[in-house]
Amino acid sequence: MTGCYDIFAKSKITFRKVVMSYNAWFQCINPACKERYPLSTIIYRCRNCDSLLEVQHDMQALAHRSAKAWMKLFEDRYKSTEWPYGSGVWGKKEWVLPEIHDDNIVSLYEGGTNLFWADRFGKMVGIDNLWIKLCGNSHSGSFKDLGMTVLVSMVKQMITDGAPIQAVACASTGDTSAALAVYCAAAGIPSVVLLPKGKISIAQLVQPIANGALVLSLDTDFDGCMAVVKEITKDETIYLANSMNSLRIEGQKTVGIEIVQQFDWEVPDVIIIPGGNLGNVSALGSGLIMMRDLGLISRLPRIVVAQAERANPLYRSYLKNFETFEPVQAQKTLASAIQIGNPVSREKAIRTLKQFDGIVVDATEQELADAAALGDTTGMFNCPHTGVALAGMIKLLKMGKIDRSEHVVVISTAHGLKFTDFKVSYHEGTLDFPCRFANKPIELPPTVVAVKEALRHALKQRRDRDV
Ligand SMILES: *Cc1c(COP(=O)(O)O)cnc(C)c1O
Ligand SMILES: [Zn+2]
C-alpha cells in the first residue's frame, strides 16, 4: 500500500514540473492603467494612456523554485560553454525572456564582466572597499550589449513567427548603435542607426559602419535623432531599439544580479551608475528588486545616479525632491553618451531612486576628466562616463553622503578605448580647462645621452611629486 502511494506522489511531482512554465508580458507602468500586451506585440508605449511599458514576469511561477535553487542554477551556468546559458544574460533566461526558443537567441556571450577591487584608487580618494564593474569589457565595448542581445533575439523570434519587420532602428549617442549593429550583423537582420553628426567618438561611428548598418548622420543632437526615429518606427516594418523599448531593460537588469552573484550573494552598500536616458538605472533597480522579491537577497543597496553637469535634468529634479521634472537643452559634454536633455525613462528612474534611497549627483567637465585620468594612473582605463561616476563618488564622500567604510561599486559603462579622442586631448592639454593629471610624451633626439638625461630629470620629478 505504501509503495503504491509513493509511486503516486512521484508521478504527481513530475506532472507539476511539466505544467510549470514561466511567462512574461509588457505591462503599462501607470499604476492606474496596468494594461498588458504580449511580448510579440510591436509596441513601445501603452495604447490606453501613452505611458512607458515594462516587462512583468509571472513571479508566482518563479517563486516555485527556491532562492537557493535559483542561486545554484545561476552559478552552475555562469560562464559555462553550454549555449546559450554561459552568457551573463541568458544564464538568467527564466528571469529575462522565459519563452524565447533557444534557436532564436542571438548571443555573443555578453555579461560575466570583470568586477575588480580598485584598491589603490580607493585608498587615494578615501574608500577602503571600492569595486569597479567593467561593463565595457564586452563585445561592442559597452553595457548596451546586455540589452541588445534580448531585443534582437526577440526580433528574430518575431520574424520567424511571421512578423513583417524589415529592419531594426535606433537613435544613439554612439554605444546603442554599435551594439545594435553588432547583434543585427550576427543575426543577419538589417539595422538602421541615426547619429547626431559630430557628437560621437570616431570609434563609436566606425563600429556600425564596419558592421554594415545603414548609418544616417543627422545635423542635430541625440534628442533630435530620437524625435525622428520615433516617427519612422510608427511604420511597423521598422522596429525601434531604443531603451524606451523595455525589452532592453530585461537584459540590462542582469548587471545588478551579476554583481551580487560575484560577491557570493552579498549586497554592496552603494552602487553608482552614470545616467543619460535613464534606462540603465531603472534596469539596475529592476534586477535587484526581483532578487529581493524571490528571496535571494534581504536588503537593497543605495543607488546613486551621476550626470554630467551639462546634461543634468535628473539632478535638477532631485534637488526639488522629484516634485517636477524639466527637460533641458543638453550642452556639449565630454561624456557624449549621456548628453541627453530629455530622458525617455525618467519616470522609471525616479521610481527606482525612491525605492533605493537614491542620490543624484553631477560633475563638471573638469571634475569628470580629472577623475577619469586619476583612475587611469592607478591602472584603470576609464571612459568619460565612468569619469562622471567616479567624480560623483568623490563629491559624495566629501559631502559625507558616502562613508569610507562602505562597500561601494561603480558601474563602468564603456571601454576607454572607445574614447581615445577624449584621452588624447586631455593628455595634450587641449581641453578648455587645466588638465591636472596630463602626461605628455617627451620628444627627444634618438641618442642615449638625451634619453638618460630625460630619465634622470623625469624620475626625480615623479619622486618629488609622490612624497
Ligand atoms: C548609454 C550609456 C550610458 C547611459 O545609460 P542610460 O540608460 O541612457 O542612462 C552611460 N554610459 C555609456 C557609456 C553609455 O553608452
Ligand atoms: Zn497605460
Coordinates of C-alpha atoms and ligand atoms in Angstrom, one line a residue:
M1 CA 0.0 0.0 0.0
T2 CA 2.8 2.4 1.0
G3 CA 4.6 1.5 -2.2
C4 CA 1.6 2.5 -4.3
Y5 CA 1.3 5.8 -2.5
D6 CA 4.9 6.6 -3.2
I7 CA 4.6 6.0 -6.9
F8 CA 1.5 8.2 -7.0
A9 CA 3.3 11.0 -5.2
K10 CA 6.2 10.8 -7.5
S11 CA 4.1 10.9 -10.6
K12 CA 2.3 13.9 -9.3
I13 CA 5.6 15.8 -8.8
T14 CA 6.6 15.0 -12.4
F15 CA 3.3 16.2 -13.6
R16 CA 3.7 19.5 -11.8
K17 CA 7.1 20.1 -13.2
V18 CA 5.8 19.6 -16.8
V19 CA 3.0 22.1 -16.5
M20 CA 5.0 24.7 -14.6
S21 CA 6.1 27.3 -17.1
Y22 CA 7.4 30.8 -16.8
N23 CA 6.0 33.7 -18.7
A24 CA 6.3 37.4 -19.1
W25 CA 4.4 40.2 -20.8
F26 CA 4.6 44.0 -21.4
Q27 CA 2.7 46.0 -18.8
C28 CA 1.9 49.7 -18.6
I29 CA 3.9 51.4 -15.8
N30 CA 1.0 53.7 -15.0
P31 CA -0.5 52.2 -11.7
A32 CA -4.0 53.4 -12.7
C33 CA -3.8 51.5 -16.1
K34 CA -1.5 48.5 -16.0
E35 CA -2.7 47.3 -19.4
R36 CA -0.9 44.2 -20.6
Y37 CA 0.3 43.2 -24.1
P38 CA 2.1 40.1 -25.3
L39 CA 5.9 40.5 -25.8
S40 CA 5.4 39.8 -29.5
T41 CA 3.4 42.9 -30.0
I42 CA 5.1 45.7 -31.9
I43 CA 4.5 48.4 -29.2
Y44 CA 6.6 50.9 -27.3
R45 CA 4.1 52.8 -25.3
C46 CA 0.7 52.0 -23.8
R47 CA -2.2 52.3 -26.3
N48 CA -4.5 53.4 -23.5
C49 CA -2.6 56.1 -21.7
D50 CA 0.7 56.5 -23.6
S51 CA 2.9 55.6 -20.6
L52 CA 6.0 53.6 -20.9
L53 CA 5.8 49.8 -20.7
E54 CA 7.8 47.4 -18.7
V55 CA 8.2 43.6 -18.8
Q56 CA 6.5 41.9 -16.0
H57 CA 7.1 38.3 -15.0
D58 CA 4.8 35.7 -13.5
M59 CA 6.5 36.0 -10.1
Q60 CA 4.4 33.2 -8.6
A61 CA 5.7 30.7 -11.1
L62 CA 9.3 31.9 -10.5
A63 CA 8.7 31.6 -6.7
H64 CA 8.1 27.9 -7.1
R65 CA 11.8 27.5 -7.3
S66 CA 13.5 28.4 -4.1
A67 CA 16.0 31.2 -3.8
K68 CA 18.8 28.6 -3.1
A69 CA 17.9 26.7 -6.2
W70 CA 18.0 29.8 -8.3
M71 CA 21.4 30.8 -7.0
K72 CA 22.7 27.3 -7.7
L73 CA 21.3 27.3 -11.2
F74 CA 22.8 30.7 -11.9
E75 CA 26.2 29.6 -10.5
D76 CA 26.2 26.4 -12.5
R77 CA 25.6 28.2 -15.7
Y78 CA 27.9 31.2 -15.1
K79 CA 30.5 31.4 -17.9
S80 CA 29.9 27.8 -18.9
T81 CA 30.1 26.8 -22.5
E82 CA 26.6 25.4 -22.5
W83 CA 25.0 27.6 -25.2
P84 CA 23.3 30.0 -24.6
Y85 CA 23.5 29.8 -20.8
G86 CA 27.1 30.8 -20.4
S87 CA 26.1 34.3 -21.4
G88 CA 25.6 36.5 -18.3
V89 CA 22.2 37.4 -19.7
W90 CA 20.9 34.0 -20.9
G91 CA 22.2 32.3 -17.8
K92 CA 19.2 34.0 -16.2
K93 CA 16.9 33.3 -19.1
E94 CA 13.9 32.5 -17.0
W95 CA 14.1 35.9 -15.4
V96 CA 14.7 37.7 -18.7
L97 CA 12.7 36.3 -21.6
P98 CA 11.5 32.8 -20.5
E99 CA 9.5 31.9 -23.6
I100 CA 12.1 32.5 -26.3
H101 CA 13.3 29.5 -28.3
D102 CA 17.0 28.9 -27.8
D103 CA 17.2 28.7 -31.6
N104 CA 16.2 32.4 -31.9
I105 CA 18.7 33.6 -29.3
V106 CA 21.3 36.0 -30.7
S107 CA 24.1 35.9 -28.2
L108 CA 27.7 37.0 -28.3
Y109 CA 28.5 35.7 -24.7
E110 CA 27.7 39.1 -23.2
G111 CA 27.9 39.8 -19.4
G112 CA 30.1 38.0 -17.0
T113 CA 32.3 41.1 -17.0
N114 CA 35.2 41.8 -14.7
L115 CA 34.4 43.1 -11.2
F116 CA 37.6 44.3 -9.7
W117 CA 38.8 45.7 -6.4
A118 CA 40.1 49.2 -7.1
D119 CA 42.4 49.1 -4.0
R120 CA 44.9 51.8 -4.9
F121 CA 42.4 54.3 -6.4
G122 CA 40.0 53.7 -3.4
K123 CA 42.8 54.5 -0.9
M124 CA 43.7 57.6 -2.9
V125 CA 40.2 59.0 -2.7
G126 CA 39.4 57.6 0.8
I127 CA 37.3 54.4 0.3
D128 CA 38.5 51.1 1.7
N129 CA 36.2 48.8 -0.2
L130 CA 35.8 50.2 -3.7
W131 CA 35.0 47.9 -6.7
I132 CA 34.6 48.7 -10.4
K133 CA 32.2 46.6 -12.6
L134 CA 33.7 46.8 -16.1
C135 CA 30.6 46.5 -18.2
G136 CA 32.6 47.9 -21.2
N137 CA 34.7 44.8 -21.4
S138 CA 32.2 43.2 -23.7
H139 CA 31.5 42.5 -27.3
S140 CA 30.9 46.0 -28.6
G141 CA 32.6 47.7 -25.7
S142 CA 29.7 49.0 -23.6
F143 CA 26.9 47.7 -21.3
K144 CA 24.5 48.2 -24.2
D145 CA 25.2 44.6 -25.3
L146 CA 23.3 43.3 -22.3
G147 CA 20.0 44.8 -23.5
M148 CA 20.6 44.4 -27.2
T149 CA 21.0 40.6 -27.1
V150 CA 17.5 40.4 -25.7
L151 CA 15.9 42.8 -28.1
V152 CA 17.5 41.4 -31.2
S153 CA 16.7 37.8 -30.1
M154 CA 13.0 38.8 -29.7
V155 CA 13.0 40.4 -33.1
K156 CA 14.4 37.2 -34.6
Q157 CA 11.7 35.2 -32.9
M158 CA 9.0 37.6 -34.2
I159 CA 10.4 37.5 -37.7
T160 CA 10.5 33.6 -37.5
D161 CA 6.8 33.7 -36.5
G162 CA 6.0 35.9 -39.5
A163 CA 6.1 39.5 -38.2
P164 CA 6.7 42.0 -41.1
I165 CA 9.8 43.5 -39.6
Q166 CA 12.4 44.6 -42.2
A167 CA 14.9 46.4 -40.1
V168 CA 15.7 47.5 -36.6
A169 CA 16.4 51.2 -35.9
C170 CA 17.7 53.4 -33.1
A171 CA 18.8 56.9 -32.3
S172 CA 22.0 56.8 -30.4
T173 CA 24.8 58.7 -28.6
G174 CA 27.1 56.0 -30.0
D175 CA 27.0 52.9 -28.0
T176 CA 23.5 51.8 -28.6
S177 CA 24.1 51.9 -32.4
A178 CA 27.3 50.0 -32.0
A179 CA 25.5 47.2 -30.0
L180 CA 22.5 47.2 -32.4
A181 CA 24.8 46.9 -35.4
V182 CA 26.8 44.1 -33.9
Y183 CA 23.8 41.9 -32.9
C184 CA 21.9 42.6 -36.1
A185 CA 25.0 41.6 -38.1
A186 CA 25.3 38.4 -36.1
A187 CA 21.6 37.6 -36.7
G188 CA 21.6 38.7 -40.4
I189 CA 18.9 41.4 -39.7
P190 CA 19.3 44.9 -41.3
S191 CA 19.9 47.7 -38.9
V192 CA 19.5 51.5 -39.2
V193 CA 21.2 53.9 -36.9
L194 CA 20.5 57.7 -36.5
L195 CA 23.5 59.5 -35.1
P196 CA 24.0 63.2 -34.1
K197 CA 26.6 64.4 -36.6
G198 CA 29.9 65.3 -35.0
K199 CA 28.8 64.4 -31.5
I200 CA 30.1 60.8 -31.0
S201 CA 33.6 59.4 -30.9
I202 CA 35.3 58.1 -34.1
A203 CA 35.4 54.6 -32.7
Q204 CA 31.7 54.7 -32.0
L205 CA 31.0 55.9 -35.5
V206 CA 33.2 53.3 -37.1
Q207 CA 31.6 50.4 -35.3
P208 CA 28.1 50.4 -37.0
I209 CA 29.8 51.3 -40.3
A210 CA 32.1 48.2 -40.0
N211 CA 29.1 46.0 -39.0
G212 CA 27.2 47.0 -42.1
A213 CA 24.5 49.1 -40.6
L214 CA 22.7 51.8 -42.6
V215 CA 24.3 54.8 -40.9
L216 CA 22.4 58.1 -41.0
S217 CA 24.3 61.1 -39.7
L218 CA 21.8 63.9 -38.8
D219 CA 22.8 67.5 -38.1
T220 CA 21.1 67.6 -34.7
D221 CA 21.7 66.2 -31.2
F222 CA 20.5 62.9 -29.6
D223 CA 17.2 64.3 -28.7
G224 CA 16.7 65.4 -32.3
C225 CA 17.6 61.9 -33.6
M226 CA 15.2 60.4 -31.1
A227 CA 12.3 62.5 -32.3
V228 CA 12.9 61.4 -35.9
V229 CA 13.3 57.7 -35.1
K230 CA 10.1 57.7 -33.1
E231 CA 8.3 58.9 -36.2
I232 CA 9.8 56.4 -38.6
T233 CA 9.2 53.5 -36.4
K234 CA 5.5 54.2 -36.4
D235 CA 5.7 52.1 -39.5
E236 CA 5.7 48.5 -38.1
T237 CA 8.2 47.3 -40.6
I238 CA 10.9 49.3 -38.8
Y239 CA 11.3 48.0 -35.2
L240 CA 12.5 50.5 -32.5
A241 CA 15.6 49.5 -30.5
N242 CA 15.9 52.5 -28.1
S243 CA 15.6 51.8 -24.4
M244 CA 12.1 53.1 -24.4
N245 CA 11.6 49.6 -25.7
S246 CA 11.6 47.8 -22.4
L247 CA 13.0 44.5 -23.8
R248 CA 16.4 46.1 -23.5
I249 CA 15.8 46.7 -19.8
E250 CA 15.3 43.0 -19.3
G251 CA 18.9 42.2 -20.4
Q252 CA 20.4 45.2 -18.7
K253 CA 18.8 44.3 -15.4
T254 CA 21.2 41.3 -15.1
V255 CA 24.0 43.7 -14.2
G256 CA 22.8 44.1 -10.6
I257 CA 22.1 40.4 -10.2
E258 CA 25.5 39.6 -11.6
I259 CA 27.3 42.0 -9.2
V260 CA 25.6 40.4 -6.2
Q261 CA 26.4 36.9 -7.6
Q262 CA 30.0 37.9 -8.0
F263 CA 30.1 38.9 -4.3
D264 CA 28.8 35.4 -3.4
W265 CA 25.3 36.8 -3.0
E266 CA 26.2 39.7 -0.7
V267 CA 24.7 43.1 -1.4
P268 CA 27.1 46.1 -1.5
D269 CA 26.1 49.3 0.3
V270 CA 26.2 51.6 -2.6
I271 CA 26.1 51.2 -6.4
I272 CA 27.0 54.3 -8.6
I273 CA 26.0 54.5 -12.2
P274 CA 26.2 57.2 -14.8
G275 CA 22.8 58.2 -16.3
G276 CA 21.6 59.8 -19.6
N277 CA 18.4 58.4 -21.0
L278 CA 18.0 56.7 -17.6
G279 CA 17.1 53.2 -18.8
N280 CA 20.1 51.6 -17.2
V281 CA 19.5 52.8 -13.7
S282 CA 15.9 51.5 -14.0
A283 CA 17.2 48.2 -15.2
L284 CA 19.7 48.0 -12.3
G285 CA 16.9 48.6 -9.8
S286 CA 14.6 46.1 -11.5
G287 CA 17.0 43.2 -11.3
L288 CA 17.7 43.9 -7.6
I289 CA 14.0 44.1 -6.8
M290 CA 13.4 40.8 -8.5
M291 CA 16.1 39.2 -6.4
R292 CA 14.6 40.6 -3.2
D293 CA 11.1 39.5 -4.2
L294 CA 12.3 36.0 -4.9
G295 CA 14.2 35.9 -1.6
L296 CA 17.8 35.8 -3.0
I297 CA 18.7 39.0 -1.0
S298 CA 17.1 40.6 2.0
R299 CA 18.2 44.2 1.7
L300 CA 18.8 46.7 -1.1
P301 CA 21.8 48.8 -1.8
R302 CA 21.6 52.6 -2.2
I303 CA 21.7 53.7 -5.8
V304 CA 23.5 56.8 -7.0
V305 CA 23.0 58.3 -10.5
A306 CA 25.8 60.5 -11.7
Q307 CA 25.1 63.0 -14.5
A308 CA 27.2 65.5 -16.5
E309 CA 26.5 69.0 -15.2
R310 CA 25.9 70.0 -18.9
A311 CA 23.1 67.5 -19.2
N312 CA 21.7 67.1 -15.7
P313 CA 17.8 67.2 -15.8
L314 CA 17.6 64.4 -13.3
Y315 CA 19.9 66.1 -10.9
R316 CA 17.8 69.3 -11.1
S317 CA 14.7 67.3 -10.4
Y318 CA 16.4 65.6 -7.4
L319 CA 17.1 69.0 -5.9
K320 CA 13.4 69.6 -5.9
N321 CA 12.6 66.2 -4.4
F322 CA 11.4 65.0 -7.8
E323 CA 8.3 67.1 -7.5
T324 CA 8.9 68.5 -11.0
F325 CA 10.9 67.3 -14.0
E326 CA 12.0 69.8 -16.6
P327 CA 13.8 68.6 -19.7
V328 CA 16.9 70.8 -20.5
Q329 CA 18.8 71.6 -23.7
A330 CA 21.8 69.3 -23.3
Q331 CA 25.1 71.1 -23.7
K332 CA 28.2 69.6 -25.3
T333 CA 30.0 67.4 -22.8
L334 CA 33.0 65.0 -23.0
A335 CA 30.6 62.4 -21.6
S336 CA 28.9 62.3 -25.0
A337 CA 26.9 59.1 -24.4
I338 CA 25.0 60.9 -21.7
Q339 CA 24.5 64.2 -23.5
I340 CA 20.7 63.9 -23.2
G341 CA 18.4 66.6 -22.1
N342 CA 15.0 64.9 -22.3
P343 CA 15.5 61.4 -20.9
V344 CA 12.8 58.8 -22.0
S345 CA 13.0 56.7 -18.9
R346 CA 12.8 59.4 -16.3
E347 CA 9.7 58.1 -14.6
K348 CA 11.2 54.7 -14.2
A349 CA 14.4 56.2 -12.9
I350 CA 12.7 58.3 -10.3
R351 CA 10.6 55.3 -9.1
T352 CA 13.9 53.3 -8.8
L353 CA 15.6 56.1 -6.8
K354 CA 12.7 56.3 -4.4
Q355 CA 12.9 52.6 -3.8
F356 CA 16.6 52.6 -3.3
D357 CA 17.1 55.6 -1.0
G358 CA 18.7 57.1 -4.1
I359 CA 21.0 60.1 -4.6
V360 CA 21.7 62.1 -7.8
V361 CA 24.9 64.0 -8.2
D362 CA 26.5 65.8 -11.1
A363 CA 30.1 66.5 -12.3
T364 CA 31.6 69.4 -14.3
E365 CA 33.8 68.7 -17.4
Q366 CA 37.0 69.2 -15.3
E367 CA 35.8 67.0 -12.5
L368 CA 34.8 64.1 -14.8
A369 CA 38.0 64.4 -16.9
D370 CA 40.3 64.6 -13.8
A371 CA 38.5 61.7 -12.0
A372 CA 38.9 59.5 -15.1
A373 CA 42.5 60.4 -15.5
L374 CA 43.3 59.9 -11.8
G375 CA 41.7 56.5 -12.0
D376 CA 43.8 55.7 -15.0
T377 CA 47.0 56.4 -13.1
T378 CA 46.0 53.5 -10.8
G379 CA 45.6 51.0 -13.6
M380 CA 42.1 51.7 -14.9
F381 CA 41.3 53.0 -18.4
N382 CA 38.2 55.0 -17.9
C383 CA 35.7 56.3 -20.4
P384 CA 34.4 59.8 -19.7
H385 CA 31.0 58.4 -18.3
T386 CA 32.9 56.3 -15.8
G387 CA 34.7 59.5 -15.0
V388 CA 31.3 61.1 -14.2
A389 CA 30.5 58.3 -11.8
L390 CA 33.9 58.5 -10.1
A391 CA 33.7 62.2 -9.8
G392 CA 30.3 61.9 -8.3
M393 CA 31.5 59.4 -5.8
I394 CA 34.4 61.7 -4.8
K395 CA 31.9 64.5 -4.2
L396 CA 29.6 62.4 -2.1
L397 CA 32.5 61.3 0.0
K398 CA 33.5 64.9 0.7
M399 CA 29.8 65.7 1.5
G400 CA 29.7 62.8 3.9
K401 CA 26.9 61.1 2.0
I402 CA 29.1 58.0 1.4
D403 CA 31.3 56.8 4.3
R404 CA 34.8 55.5 3.7
S405 CA 33.9 52.1 5.3
E406 CA 31.0 51.4 2.9
H407 CA 31.2 48.7 0.3
V408 CA 30.9 50.8 -2.9
V409 CA 30.6 49.6 -6.6
V410 CA 31.0 51.9 -9.5
I411 CA 29.5 50.7 -12.8
S412 CA 31.9 51.5 -15.6
T413 CA 29.7 51.7 -18.7
A414 CA 32.0 51.6 -21.6
H415 CA 35.6 50.7 -22.6
G416 CA 38.1 53.6 -22.5
L417 CA 39.4 52.5 -25.9
K418 CA 36.2 53.8 -27.5
F419 CA 37.1 57.3 -26.3
T420 CA 40.7 57.8 -27.2
D421 CA 40.0 61.2 -28.7
F422 CA 38.9 62.3 -25.2
K423 CA 42.1 60.9 -23.6
V424 CA 44.4 62.4 -26.3
S425 CA 43.0 65.9 -25.8
Y426 CA 43.2 65.5 -22.0
H427 CA 46.9 64.5 -22.1
E428 CA 47.8 67.0 -24.8
G429 CA 46.2 69.6 -22.5
T430 CA 44.0 71.0 -25.3
L431 CA 40.7 71.0 -23.3
D432 CA 39.4 74.3 -22.2
F433 CA 40.4 73.8 -18.5
P434 CA 43.7 72.8 -16.8
C435 CA 44.3 69.0 -17.0
R436 CA 45.8 68.2 -13.6
F437 CA 47.0 64.7 -14.5
A438 CA 48.1 65.3 -18.1
N439 CA 51.0 63.1 -19.0
K440 CA 52.6 64.4 -22.2
P441 CA 55.1 62.4 -24.2
I442 CA 58.6 63.9 -24.2
E443 CA 60.0 64.4 -27.6
L444 CA 63.8 63.7 -27.9
P445 CA 66.6 63.2 -30.3
P446 CA 67.4 59.5 -30.7
T447 CA 70.5 59.5 -28.6
V448 CA 71.5 57.7 -25.4
V449 CA 72.6 60.9 -23.7
A450 CA 69.4 62.6 -24.3
V451 CA 67.3 59.7 -23.1
K452 CA 69.5 59.3 -20.0
E453 CA 69.2 63.0 -19.1
A454 CA 65.4 62.9 -19.6
L455 CA 65.1 59.8 -17.5
R456 CA 67.1 61.4 -14.6
H457 CA 65.0 64.5 -14.7
A458 CA 61.6 62.9 -15.1
L459 CA 62.1 60.2 -12.5
K460 CA 63.2 62.8 -9.9
Q461 CA 60.2 64.8 -10.7
R462 CA 57.9 61.8 -10.1
R463 CA 59.6 61.0 -6.8
D464 CA 59.2 64.6 -5.7
R465 CA 55.5 64.5 -6.7
D466 CA 54.8 61.3 -4.9
V467 CA 56.2 62.5 -1.5
Ligands
LIG1 C1 24.1 54.6 -22.8 C2 25.2 54.9 -21.9 C3 25.1 55.5 -20.7 C4 23.7 55.9 -20.1 O1 22.8 54.9 -20.0 P1 21.2 55.4 -20.0 O2 20.5 54.1 -19.9 O3 21.0 56.1 -21.2 O4 21.1 56.2 -18.7 C5 26.2 55.7 -19.9 N1 27.4 55.4 -20.3 C6 27.6 54.9 -21.5 C7 29.0 54.6 -21.9 C8 26.5 54.6 -22.4 O5 26.8 54.1 -23.6
ZN2 ZN -1.5 52.5 -19.8

